Coordinates of C-alpha atoms in Angstrom, one line a residue:
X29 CA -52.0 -39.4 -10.4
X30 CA -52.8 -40.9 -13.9
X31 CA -49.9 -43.0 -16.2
X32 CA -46.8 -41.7 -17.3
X33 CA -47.8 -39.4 -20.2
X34 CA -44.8 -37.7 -22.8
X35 CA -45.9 -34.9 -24.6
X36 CA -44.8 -34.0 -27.7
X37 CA -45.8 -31.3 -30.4
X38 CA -47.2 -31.7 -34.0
X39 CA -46.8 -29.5 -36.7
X40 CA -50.7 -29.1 -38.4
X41 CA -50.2 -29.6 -42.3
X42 CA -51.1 -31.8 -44.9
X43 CA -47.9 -33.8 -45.2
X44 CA -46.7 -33.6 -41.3
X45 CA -50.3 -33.8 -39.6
X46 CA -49.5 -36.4 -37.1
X47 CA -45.7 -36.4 -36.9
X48 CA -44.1 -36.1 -33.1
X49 CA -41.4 -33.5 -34.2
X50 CA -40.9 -32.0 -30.7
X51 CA -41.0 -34.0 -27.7
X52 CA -40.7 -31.1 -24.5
X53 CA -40.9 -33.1 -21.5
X54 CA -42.7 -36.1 -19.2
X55 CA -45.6 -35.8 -16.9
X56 CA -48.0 -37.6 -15.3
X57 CA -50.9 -35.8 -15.8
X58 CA -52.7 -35.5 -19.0
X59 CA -54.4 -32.6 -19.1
X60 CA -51.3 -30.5 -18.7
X61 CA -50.9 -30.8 -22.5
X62 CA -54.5 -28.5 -22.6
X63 CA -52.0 -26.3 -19.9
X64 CA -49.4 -26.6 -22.8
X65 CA -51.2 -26.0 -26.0
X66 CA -52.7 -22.3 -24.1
X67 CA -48.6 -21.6 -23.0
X68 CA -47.9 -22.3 -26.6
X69 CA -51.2 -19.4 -27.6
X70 CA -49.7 -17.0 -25.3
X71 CA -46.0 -17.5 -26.6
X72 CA -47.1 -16.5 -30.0
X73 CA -48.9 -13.6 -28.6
X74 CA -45.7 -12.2 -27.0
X75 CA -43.6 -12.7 -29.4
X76 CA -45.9 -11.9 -32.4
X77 CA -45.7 -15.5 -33.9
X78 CA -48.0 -17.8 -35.5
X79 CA -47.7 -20.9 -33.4
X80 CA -51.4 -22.1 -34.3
X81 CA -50.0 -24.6 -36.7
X82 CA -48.4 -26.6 -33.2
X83 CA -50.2 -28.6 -31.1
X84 CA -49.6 -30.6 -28.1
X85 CA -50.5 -34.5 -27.7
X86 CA -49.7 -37.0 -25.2
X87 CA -49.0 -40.6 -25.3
X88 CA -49.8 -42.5 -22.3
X89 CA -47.5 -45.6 -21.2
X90 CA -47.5 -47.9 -18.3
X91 CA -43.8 -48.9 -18.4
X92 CA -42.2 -46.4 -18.9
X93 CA -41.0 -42.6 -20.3
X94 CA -41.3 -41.5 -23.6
X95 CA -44.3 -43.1 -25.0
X96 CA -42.5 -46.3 -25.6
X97 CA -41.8 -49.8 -23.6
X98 CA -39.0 -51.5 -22.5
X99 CA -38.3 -52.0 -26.2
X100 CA -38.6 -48.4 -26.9
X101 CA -41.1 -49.1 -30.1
X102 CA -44.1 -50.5 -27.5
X103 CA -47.5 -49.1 -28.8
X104 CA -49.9 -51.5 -28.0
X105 CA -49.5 -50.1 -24.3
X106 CA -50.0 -46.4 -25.8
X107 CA -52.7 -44.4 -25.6
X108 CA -52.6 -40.8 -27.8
X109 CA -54.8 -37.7 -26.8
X110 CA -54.6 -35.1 -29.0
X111 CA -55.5 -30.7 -29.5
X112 CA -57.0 -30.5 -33.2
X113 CA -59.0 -27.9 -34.4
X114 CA -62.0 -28.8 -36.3
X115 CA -61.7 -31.7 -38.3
X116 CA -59.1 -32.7 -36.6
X117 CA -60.5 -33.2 -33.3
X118 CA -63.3 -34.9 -34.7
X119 CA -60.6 -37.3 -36.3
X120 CA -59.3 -38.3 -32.8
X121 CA -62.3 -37.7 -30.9
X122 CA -62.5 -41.8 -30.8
X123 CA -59.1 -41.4 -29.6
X124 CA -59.9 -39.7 -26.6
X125 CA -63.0 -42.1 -25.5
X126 CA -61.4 -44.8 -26.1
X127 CA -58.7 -46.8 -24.1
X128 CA -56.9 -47.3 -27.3
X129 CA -56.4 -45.2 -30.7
X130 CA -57.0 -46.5 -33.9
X131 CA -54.2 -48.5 -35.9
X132 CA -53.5 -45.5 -39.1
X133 CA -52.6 -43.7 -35.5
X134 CA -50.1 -46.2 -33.7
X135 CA -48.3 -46.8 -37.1
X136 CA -47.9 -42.9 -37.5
X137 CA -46.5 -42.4 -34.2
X138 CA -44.4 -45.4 -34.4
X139 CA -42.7 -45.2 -37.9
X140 CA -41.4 -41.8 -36.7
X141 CA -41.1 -42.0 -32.7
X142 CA -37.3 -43.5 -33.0
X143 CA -36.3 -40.6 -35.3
X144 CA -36.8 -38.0 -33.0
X145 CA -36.5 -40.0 -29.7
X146 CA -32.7 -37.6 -29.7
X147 CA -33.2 -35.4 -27.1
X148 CA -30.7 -33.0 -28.3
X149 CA -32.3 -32.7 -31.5
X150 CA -35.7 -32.5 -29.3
X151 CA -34.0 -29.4 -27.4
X152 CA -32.2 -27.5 -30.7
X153 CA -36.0 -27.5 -32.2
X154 CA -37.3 -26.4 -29.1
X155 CA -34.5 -23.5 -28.3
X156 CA -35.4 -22.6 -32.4
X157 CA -39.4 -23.0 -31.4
X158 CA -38.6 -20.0 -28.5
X159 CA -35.9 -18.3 -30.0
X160 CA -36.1 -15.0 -32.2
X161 CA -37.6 -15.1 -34.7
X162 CA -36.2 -15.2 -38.0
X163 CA -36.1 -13.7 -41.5
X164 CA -38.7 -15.1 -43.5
X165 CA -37.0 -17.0 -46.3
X166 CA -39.9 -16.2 -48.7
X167 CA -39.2 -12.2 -48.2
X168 CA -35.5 -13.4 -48.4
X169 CA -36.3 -14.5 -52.4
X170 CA -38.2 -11.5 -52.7
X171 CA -35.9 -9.2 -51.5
X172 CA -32.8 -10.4 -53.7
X173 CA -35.3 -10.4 -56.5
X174 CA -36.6 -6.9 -56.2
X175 CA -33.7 -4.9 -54.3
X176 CA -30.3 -6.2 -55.2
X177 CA -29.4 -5.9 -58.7
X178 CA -26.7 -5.0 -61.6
X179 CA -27.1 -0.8 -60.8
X180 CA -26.7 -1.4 -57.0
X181 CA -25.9 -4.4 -55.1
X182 CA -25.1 -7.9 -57.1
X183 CA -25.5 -11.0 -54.5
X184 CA -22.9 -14.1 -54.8
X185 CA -23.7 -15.4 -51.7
X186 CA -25.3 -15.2 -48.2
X187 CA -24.8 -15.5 -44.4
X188 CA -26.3 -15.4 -41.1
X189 CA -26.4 -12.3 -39.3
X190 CA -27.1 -11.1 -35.9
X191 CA -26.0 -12.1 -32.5
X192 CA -27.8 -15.6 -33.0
X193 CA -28.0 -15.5 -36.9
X194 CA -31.5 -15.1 -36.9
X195 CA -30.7 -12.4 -39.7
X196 CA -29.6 -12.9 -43.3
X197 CA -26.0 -10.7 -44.3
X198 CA -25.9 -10.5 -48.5
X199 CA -22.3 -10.5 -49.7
X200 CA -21.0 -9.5 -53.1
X201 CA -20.3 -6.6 -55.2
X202 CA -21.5 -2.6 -54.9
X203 CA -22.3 -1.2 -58.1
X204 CA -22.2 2.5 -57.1
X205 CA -21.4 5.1 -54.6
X206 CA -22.5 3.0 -51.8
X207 CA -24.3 5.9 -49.9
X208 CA -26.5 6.1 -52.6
X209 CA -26.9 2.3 -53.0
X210 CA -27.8 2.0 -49.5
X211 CA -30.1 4.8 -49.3
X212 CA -31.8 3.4 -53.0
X213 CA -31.9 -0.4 -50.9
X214 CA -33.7 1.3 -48.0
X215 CA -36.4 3.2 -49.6
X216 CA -37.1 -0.1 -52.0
X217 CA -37.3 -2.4 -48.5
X218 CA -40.1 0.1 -47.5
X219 CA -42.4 -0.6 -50.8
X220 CA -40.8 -4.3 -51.3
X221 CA -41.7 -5.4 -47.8
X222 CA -43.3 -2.3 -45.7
X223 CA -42.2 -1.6 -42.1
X224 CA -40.8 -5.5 -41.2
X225 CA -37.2 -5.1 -41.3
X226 CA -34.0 -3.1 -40.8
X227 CA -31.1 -2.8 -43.5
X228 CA -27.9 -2.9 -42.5
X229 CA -24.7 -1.8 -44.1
X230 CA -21.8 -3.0 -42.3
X231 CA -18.2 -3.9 -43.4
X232 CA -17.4 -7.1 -45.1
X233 CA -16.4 -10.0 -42.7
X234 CA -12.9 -11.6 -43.6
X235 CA -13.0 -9.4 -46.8
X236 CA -8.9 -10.4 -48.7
X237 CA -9.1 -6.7 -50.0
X238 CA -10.9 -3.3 -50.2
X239 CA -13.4 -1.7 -52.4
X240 CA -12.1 -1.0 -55.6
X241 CA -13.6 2.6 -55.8
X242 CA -11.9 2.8 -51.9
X243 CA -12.5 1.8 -48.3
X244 CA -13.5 -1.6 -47.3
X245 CA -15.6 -3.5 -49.1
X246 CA -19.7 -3.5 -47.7
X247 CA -22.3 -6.1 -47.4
X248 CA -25.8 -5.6 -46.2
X249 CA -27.7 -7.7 -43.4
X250 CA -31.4 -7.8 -42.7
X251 CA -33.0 -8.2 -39.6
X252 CA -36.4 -8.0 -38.3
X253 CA -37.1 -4.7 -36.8
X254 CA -38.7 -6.6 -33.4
X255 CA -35.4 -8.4 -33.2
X256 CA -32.8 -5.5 -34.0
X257 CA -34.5 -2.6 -32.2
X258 CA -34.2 -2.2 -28.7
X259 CA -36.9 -2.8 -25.9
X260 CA -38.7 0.2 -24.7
X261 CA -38.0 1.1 -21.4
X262 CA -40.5 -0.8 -18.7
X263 CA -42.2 0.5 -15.9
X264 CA -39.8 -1.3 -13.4
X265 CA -36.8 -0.1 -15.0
X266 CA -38.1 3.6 -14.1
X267 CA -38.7 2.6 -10.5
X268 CA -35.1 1.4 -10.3
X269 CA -33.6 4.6 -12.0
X270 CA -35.8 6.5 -9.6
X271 CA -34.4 4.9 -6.3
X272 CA -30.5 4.9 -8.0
X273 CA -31.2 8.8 -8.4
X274 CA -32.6 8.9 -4.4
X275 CA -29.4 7.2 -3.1
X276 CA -27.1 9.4 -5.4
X277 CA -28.7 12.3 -3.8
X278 CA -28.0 10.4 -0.6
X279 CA -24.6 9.8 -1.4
X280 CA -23.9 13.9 -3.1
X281 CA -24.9 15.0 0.5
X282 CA -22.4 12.5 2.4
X283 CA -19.6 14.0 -0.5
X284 CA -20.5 17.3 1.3
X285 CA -20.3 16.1 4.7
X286 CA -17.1 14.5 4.3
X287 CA -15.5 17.7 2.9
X288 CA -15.7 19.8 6.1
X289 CA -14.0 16.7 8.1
X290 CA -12.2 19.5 10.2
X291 CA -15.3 20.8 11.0
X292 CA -16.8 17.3 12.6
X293 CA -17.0 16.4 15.9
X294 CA -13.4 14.4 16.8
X295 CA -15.7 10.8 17.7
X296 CA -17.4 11.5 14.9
X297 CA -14.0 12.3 12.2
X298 CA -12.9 8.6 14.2
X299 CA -16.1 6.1 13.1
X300 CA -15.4 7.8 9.3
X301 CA -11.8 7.6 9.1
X302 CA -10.8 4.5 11.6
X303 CA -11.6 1.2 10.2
X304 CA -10.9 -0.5 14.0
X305 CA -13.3 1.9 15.4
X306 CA -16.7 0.4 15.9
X307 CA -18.4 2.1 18.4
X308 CA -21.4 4.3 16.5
X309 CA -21.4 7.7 17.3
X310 CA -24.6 9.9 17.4
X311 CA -25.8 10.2 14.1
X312 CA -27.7 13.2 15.5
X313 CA -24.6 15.4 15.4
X314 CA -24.2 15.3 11.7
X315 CA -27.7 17.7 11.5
X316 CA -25.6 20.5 11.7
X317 CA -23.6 19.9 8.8
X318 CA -26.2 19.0 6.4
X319 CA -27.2 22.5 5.2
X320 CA -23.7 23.5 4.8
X321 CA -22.6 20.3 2.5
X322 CA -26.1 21.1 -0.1
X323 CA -24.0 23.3 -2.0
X324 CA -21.4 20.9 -2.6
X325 CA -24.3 18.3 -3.0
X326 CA -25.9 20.7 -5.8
X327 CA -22.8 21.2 -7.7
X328 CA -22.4 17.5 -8.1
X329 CA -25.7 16.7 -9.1
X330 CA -26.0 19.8 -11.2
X331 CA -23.1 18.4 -13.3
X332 CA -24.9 14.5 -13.4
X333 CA -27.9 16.3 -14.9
X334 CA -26.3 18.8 -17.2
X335 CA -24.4 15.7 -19.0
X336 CA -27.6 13.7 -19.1
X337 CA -29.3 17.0 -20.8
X338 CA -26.4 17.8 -23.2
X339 CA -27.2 13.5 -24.4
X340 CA -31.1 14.3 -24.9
X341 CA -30.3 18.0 -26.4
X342 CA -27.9 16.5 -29.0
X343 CA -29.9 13.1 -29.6
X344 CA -33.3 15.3 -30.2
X345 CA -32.7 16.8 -33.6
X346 CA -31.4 13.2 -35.3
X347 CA -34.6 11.4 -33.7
X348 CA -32.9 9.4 -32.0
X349 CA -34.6 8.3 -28.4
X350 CA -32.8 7.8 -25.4
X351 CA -33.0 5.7 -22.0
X352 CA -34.3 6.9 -18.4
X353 CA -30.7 7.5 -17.0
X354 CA -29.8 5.4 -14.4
X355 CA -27.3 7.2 -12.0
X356 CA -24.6 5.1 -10.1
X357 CA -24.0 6.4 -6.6
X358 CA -20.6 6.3 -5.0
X359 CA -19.3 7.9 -1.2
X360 CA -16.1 9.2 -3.2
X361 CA -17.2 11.4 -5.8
X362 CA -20.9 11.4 -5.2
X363 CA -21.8 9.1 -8.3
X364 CA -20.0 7.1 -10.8
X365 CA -22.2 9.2 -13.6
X366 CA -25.3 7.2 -15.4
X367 CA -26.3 4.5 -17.5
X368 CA -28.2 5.7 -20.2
X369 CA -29.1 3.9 -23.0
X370 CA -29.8 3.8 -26.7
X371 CA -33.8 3.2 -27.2
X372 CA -33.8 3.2 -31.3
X373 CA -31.4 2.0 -34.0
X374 CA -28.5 4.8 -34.9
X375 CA -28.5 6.0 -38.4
X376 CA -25.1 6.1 -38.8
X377 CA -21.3 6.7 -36.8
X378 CA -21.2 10.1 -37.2
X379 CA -24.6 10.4 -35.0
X380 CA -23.4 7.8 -33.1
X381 CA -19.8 10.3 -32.1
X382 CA -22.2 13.6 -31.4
X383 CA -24.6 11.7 -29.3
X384 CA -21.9 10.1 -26.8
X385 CA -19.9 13.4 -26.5
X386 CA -22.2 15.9 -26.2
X387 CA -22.9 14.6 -22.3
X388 CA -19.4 14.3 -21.4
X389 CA -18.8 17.8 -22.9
X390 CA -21.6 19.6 -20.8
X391 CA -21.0 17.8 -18.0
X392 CA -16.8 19.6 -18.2
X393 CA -18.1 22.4 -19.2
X394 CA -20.1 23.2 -16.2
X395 CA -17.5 21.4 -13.9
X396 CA -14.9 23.4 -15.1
X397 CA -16.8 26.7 -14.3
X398 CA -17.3 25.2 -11.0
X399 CA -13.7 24.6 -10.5
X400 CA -12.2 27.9 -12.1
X401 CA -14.5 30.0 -9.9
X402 CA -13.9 28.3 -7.0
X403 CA -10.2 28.9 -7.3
X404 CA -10.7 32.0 -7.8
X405 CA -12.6 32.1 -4.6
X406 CA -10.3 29.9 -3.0
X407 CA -7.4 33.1 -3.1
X408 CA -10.0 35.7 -2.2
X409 CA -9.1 36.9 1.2
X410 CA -12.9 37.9 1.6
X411 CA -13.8 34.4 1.4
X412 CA -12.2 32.9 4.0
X413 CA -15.0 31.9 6.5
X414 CA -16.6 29.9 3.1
X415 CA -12.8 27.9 2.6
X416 CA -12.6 24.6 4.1
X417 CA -9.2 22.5 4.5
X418 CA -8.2 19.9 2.7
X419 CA -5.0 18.2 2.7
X420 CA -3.0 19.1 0.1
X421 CA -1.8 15.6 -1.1
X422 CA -5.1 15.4 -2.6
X423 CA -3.9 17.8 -5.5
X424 CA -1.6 14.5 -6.7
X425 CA -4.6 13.0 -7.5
X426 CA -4.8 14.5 -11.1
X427 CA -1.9 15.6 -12.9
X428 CA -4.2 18.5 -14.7
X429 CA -6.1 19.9 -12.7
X430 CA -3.1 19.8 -9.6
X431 CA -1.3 21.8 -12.3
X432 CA -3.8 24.4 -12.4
X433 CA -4.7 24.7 -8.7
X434 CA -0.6 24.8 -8.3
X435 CA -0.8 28.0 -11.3
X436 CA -3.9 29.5 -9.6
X437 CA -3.0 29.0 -5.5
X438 CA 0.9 29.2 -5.7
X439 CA 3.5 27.1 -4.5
X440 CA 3.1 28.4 -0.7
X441 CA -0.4 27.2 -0.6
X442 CA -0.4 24.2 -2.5
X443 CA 2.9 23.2 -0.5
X444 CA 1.6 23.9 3.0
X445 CA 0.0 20.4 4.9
X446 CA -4.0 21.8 4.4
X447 CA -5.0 23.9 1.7
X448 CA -7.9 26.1 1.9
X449 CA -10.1 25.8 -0.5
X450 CA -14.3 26.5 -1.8
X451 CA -16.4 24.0 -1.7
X452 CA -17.1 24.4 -5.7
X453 CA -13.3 23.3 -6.0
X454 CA -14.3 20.0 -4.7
X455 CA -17.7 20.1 -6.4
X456 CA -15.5 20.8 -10.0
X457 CA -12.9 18.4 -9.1
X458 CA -15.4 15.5 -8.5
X459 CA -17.7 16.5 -12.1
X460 CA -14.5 16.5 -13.8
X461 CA -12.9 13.6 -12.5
X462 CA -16.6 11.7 -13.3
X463 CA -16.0 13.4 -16.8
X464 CA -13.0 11.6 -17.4
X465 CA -14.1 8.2 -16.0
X466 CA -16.9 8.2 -18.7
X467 CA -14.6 9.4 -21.8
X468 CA -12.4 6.2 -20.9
X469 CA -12.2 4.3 -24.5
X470 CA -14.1 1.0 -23.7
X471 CA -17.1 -1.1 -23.8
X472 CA -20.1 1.2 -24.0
X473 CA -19.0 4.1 -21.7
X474 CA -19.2 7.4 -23.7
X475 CA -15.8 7.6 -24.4
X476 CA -16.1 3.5 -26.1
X477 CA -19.0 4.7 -28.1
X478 CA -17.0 7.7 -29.5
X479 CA -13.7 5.7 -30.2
X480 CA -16.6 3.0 -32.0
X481 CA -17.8 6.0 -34.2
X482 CA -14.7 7.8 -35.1
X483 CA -12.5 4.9 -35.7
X484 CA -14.1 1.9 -36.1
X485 CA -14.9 -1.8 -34.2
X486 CA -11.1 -2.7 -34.1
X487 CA -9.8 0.3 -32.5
X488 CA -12.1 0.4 -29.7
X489 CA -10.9 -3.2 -28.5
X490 CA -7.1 -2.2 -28.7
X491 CA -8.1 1.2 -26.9
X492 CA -10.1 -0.9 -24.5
X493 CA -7.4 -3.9 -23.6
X494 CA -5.3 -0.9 -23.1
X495 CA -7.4 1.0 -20.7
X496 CA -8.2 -2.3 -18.7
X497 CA -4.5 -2.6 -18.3
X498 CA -4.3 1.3 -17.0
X499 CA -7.0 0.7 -14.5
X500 CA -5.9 -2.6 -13.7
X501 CA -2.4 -1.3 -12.5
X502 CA -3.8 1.9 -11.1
X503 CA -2.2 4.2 -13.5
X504 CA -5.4 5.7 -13.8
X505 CA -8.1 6.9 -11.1
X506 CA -5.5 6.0 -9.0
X507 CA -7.6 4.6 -5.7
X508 CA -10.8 4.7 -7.8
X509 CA -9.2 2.7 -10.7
X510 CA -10.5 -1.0 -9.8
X511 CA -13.5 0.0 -8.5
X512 CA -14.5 1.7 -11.6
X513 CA -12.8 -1.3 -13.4
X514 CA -15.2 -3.4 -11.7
X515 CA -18.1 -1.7 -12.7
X516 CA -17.8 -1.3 -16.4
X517 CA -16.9 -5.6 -16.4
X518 CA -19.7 -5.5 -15.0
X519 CA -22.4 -3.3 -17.0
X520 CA -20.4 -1.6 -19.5
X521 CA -18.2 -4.0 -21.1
X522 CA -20.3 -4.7 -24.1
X523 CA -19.3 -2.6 -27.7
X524 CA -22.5 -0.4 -28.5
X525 CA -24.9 -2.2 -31.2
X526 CA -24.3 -1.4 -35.3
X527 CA -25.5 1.7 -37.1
X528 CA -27.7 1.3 -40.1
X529 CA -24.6 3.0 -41.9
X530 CA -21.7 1.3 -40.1
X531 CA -19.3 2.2 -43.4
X532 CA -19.3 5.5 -43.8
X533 CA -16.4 7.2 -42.0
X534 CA -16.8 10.7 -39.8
X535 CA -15.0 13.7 -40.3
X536 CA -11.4 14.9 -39.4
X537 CA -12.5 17.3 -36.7
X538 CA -14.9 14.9 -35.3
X539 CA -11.5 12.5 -34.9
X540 CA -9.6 15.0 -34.0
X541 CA -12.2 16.0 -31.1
X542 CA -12.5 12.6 -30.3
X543 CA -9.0 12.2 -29.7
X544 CA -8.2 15.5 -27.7
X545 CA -11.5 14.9 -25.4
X546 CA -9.5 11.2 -24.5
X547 CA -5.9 12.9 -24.4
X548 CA -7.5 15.2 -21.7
X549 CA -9.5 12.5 -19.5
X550 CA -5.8 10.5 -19.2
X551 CA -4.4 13.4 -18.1
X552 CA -7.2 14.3 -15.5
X553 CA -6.9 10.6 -13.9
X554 CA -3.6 10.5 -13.8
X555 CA -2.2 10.7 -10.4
X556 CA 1.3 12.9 -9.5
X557 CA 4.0 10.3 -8.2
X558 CA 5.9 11.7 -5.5
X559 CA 8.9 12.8 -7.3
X560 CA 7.6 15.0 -10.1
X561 CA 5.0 16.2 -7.3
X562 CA 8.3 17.1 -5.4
X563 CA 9.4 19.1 -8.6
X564 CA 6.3 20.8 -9.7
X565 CA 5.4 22.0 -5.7
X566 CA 2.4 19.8 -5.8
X567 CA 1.2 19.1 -2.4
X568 CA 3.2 18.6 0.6
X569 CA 5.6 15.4 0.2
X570 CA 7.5 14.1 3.9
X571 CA 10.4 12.0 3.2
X572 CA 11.0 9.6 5.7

């Protein structure tokens, strides 16, 4: 097994050569800190860092942990091994043959053993030691030397910046239109310090008033660019979004099944409806039904893909690169939509508002086709072997779009107990209602990401507390409104990520559109109460 070894690290300059700055952990074997100093190569490696300067050495004890004896300061008991380069394994090379290291050694790792014997302080240097990296202070000096200045930006002080401050933000005064200045600070970054870092304009924290030529007041934060851009998508995270897409196909084909329940066999229409029923039917009987619910299954996944394509078709032309969706399957509607994510740092909000609406707006688009012609279809004597029944209390379940099937079918249809409808009613009900979902105002959902752009930080979280109160009571989605609560707590809750211009406003009309596109999602998930159902002839209400 081998004595009781600590192993700390040692920073490899002239005035720190032999200092124990970073104690890790104990073990009992020595050559684990060899195992160490390689972990410590690789780490750099990874994360692009020059960790050469660290090296790992162990003191051995017979008494006890951490290097020292029962009076904590104990080094004639100690015996140092040590990973120098060069002259500095030759230094300790007596070190490691003999039972005991010289005496310059103990009294170096003695005078400064009790100062960083903390093992908080050990762990904060070590959490720094893995942590991202940081801006360099010397490009910090040279970047408020050579960008900031009286014609564009004057510096009075500085802060950190980032999630984990690992970025500097420069606070003081603009000296110009700040879409210039920001542009001017960009291109100067580029010959300054080349392609190592991103410039950020963002709005002044806890600024007491605006900008004096108007709107708030700006300050600029730098980040390195491995730290602020996103990850590239991994191999692993395509196999997932590949077996997601499977099971929403899955899922698409059971939406088609479901819709011609008067078509199923009756043991069959009792194991899907009957929660007390547990005896398994023949799965074999739902073969049949299979080629009829693909058209259905089409339509939804027609509308899933159309919205991912109206992303990548809008997100092309500003260079901006895009995610592998990663579609959510559900029985109810086929699929809760996708997760598709930002891959590269937005230029500004304005992007930012075309990018998240363009899905959403293709996706209605088509679903809306879908549902008008199947309307259509749905009152065309000619049609009726295609027609499958539906009860018509599922009309309450949006207040728009049970207004137009009540406009389109009549009141003697849409008041009768089943309603015959085409199966692209169902398929346009379903992409429209997974329209909606994704226009909600919160977190990162399409609909948070457009309310982010057009409006700011601060309105999305009163939009989004408000939403999560919506879906909490039901108000919205009604029977669909806590599990799609559930899920964006659980993946979608987070605001999107800065723009490099996070000042400069968006236009009216991209407000404006902004606001209609949510005015028209709340009024697609709201559900029809029984009474104003009653009055508008919306489905068939019993009063008991």
């Amino acid at each position: 097994m081998g004595t009781l070894t600590s192993c700390s690290l040692v920073p490899l300059n002239s005035e720190f050569r032999f200092n124990p700055v970073r104690r890790i952990f104990t073990f009992r074997d020595k050559i684990q800190c060899h195992r160490i100093n390689s972990h410590i190569s690789k780490l750099g490696k990874l994360k692009h860092v020059d960790f050469d300067r660290f090296r790992c050495f162990s003191i051995n004890n017979k008494d006890g942990v951490d290097g020292e004896g029962e009076s904590g300061n104990n080094d004639s008991k100690s015996n140092v091994t040590t990973a120098l380069p060069d002259e500095d394994n030759r230094a300790f090379n007596s070190a490691d043959k003999s039972p005991t290291p010289s005496t310059s050694q103990r009294s170096s790792l003695s005078s400064l053993g009790s100062a960083y014997n903390n093992f908080q302080v050990d762990s904060f240097k070590l959490m720094e030691l893995l942590g991202p990296e940081k801006v360099d202070p010397t490009d910090v000096k040279l970047i408020k030397d050579n960008l900031f200045g009286y014609s564009t930006f004057w510096v009075t002080k500085e802060e950190p910046f980032g999630e984990l401050g690992e970025g500097i933000l420069f606070i003081g005064n603009l000296r110009g239109k700040r879409e210039d200045v920001f542009s001017k600070l960009q291109n100067r970054l580029i010959e300054v310090t080349g392609d190592k870092y991103n410039l950020f304009m963002v709005e002044e924290p806890n600024s007491d008033s605006p900008d004096p030529r108007g709107g708030p007041r700006v300050s600029f934060g730098l980040l390195r660019k491995e730290v602020s851009e996103p990850e590239p998508t991994t191999l692993w995270q395509y196999v997932i979004a590949s077996l997601l897409f499977l099971l929403t196909i899955g899922t698409s084909v059971e939406l088609g099944i479901a819709s011609q329940l008067n078509r199923l066999p009756p043991e069959l229409v009792k194991f899907l409806t009957d929660p007390n029923y547990t005896e398994a039917p023949d799965m074999e009987m739902l073969y049949p039904f299979v080629e009829s619910a693909l058209p259905l299954a089409y339509g939804v996944l027609g509308v899933l893909l159309f919205h991912e394509v109206g992303h990548f078709l809008a997100a092309f032309p500003k260079q901006v690169k895009l995610s592998i969706p990663f579609f959510i399957p559900h029985i109810t509607l086929g699929s809760f939509g996708a997760i598709t994510q930002f891959k590269s740092i937005l230029p500004d909000r304005s992007t930012q508002v075309d990018v998240s609406l363009s899905g959403p707006f293709a996706g209605a688009v088509l679903s809306f086709s879908m549902f008008a012609v199947g309307l259509l279809l749905s009152s065309n004597p000619d049609a009726a072997g295609d027609l499958v029944q539906v009860p018509s209390m599922l009309f309450q379940g949006s207040l728009l779009l049970g207004l137009i099937s009540r406009a389109t079918l009549g009141y003697a249809a849409i008041h009768a107990a089943t309603v015959p409808i085409h199966p692209l009613v169902i398929a346009g009900w379903c992409g429209l209602t997974i329209q909606a979902f994704n226009m909600l105002p919160v977190g990162c959902l399409d609909g948070g990401r457009s309310v982010q752009g057009a409006f700011g930080k601060g309105a999305l979280m009163g939009f989004g507390l408000t939403t999560y109160t919506l879906l909490g009571l039901g108000v919205l989605g009604g029977p669909l409104s806590l599990p799609w609560g559930f899920y964006v707590i659980l993946s979608q809750r987070s605001p999107e990520k800065p723009c490099l211009n996070d000042v400069t406003e968006v236009g009216t009309w991209r407000k404006t559109f902004v606001g209609v596109a949510i005015f028209l999602a709340v009024l697609t998930l709201l559900p029809v109460w029984d009474e104003l159902a009653e009055e508008l002839g919306i489905g068939l209400i019993t009063t008991f």
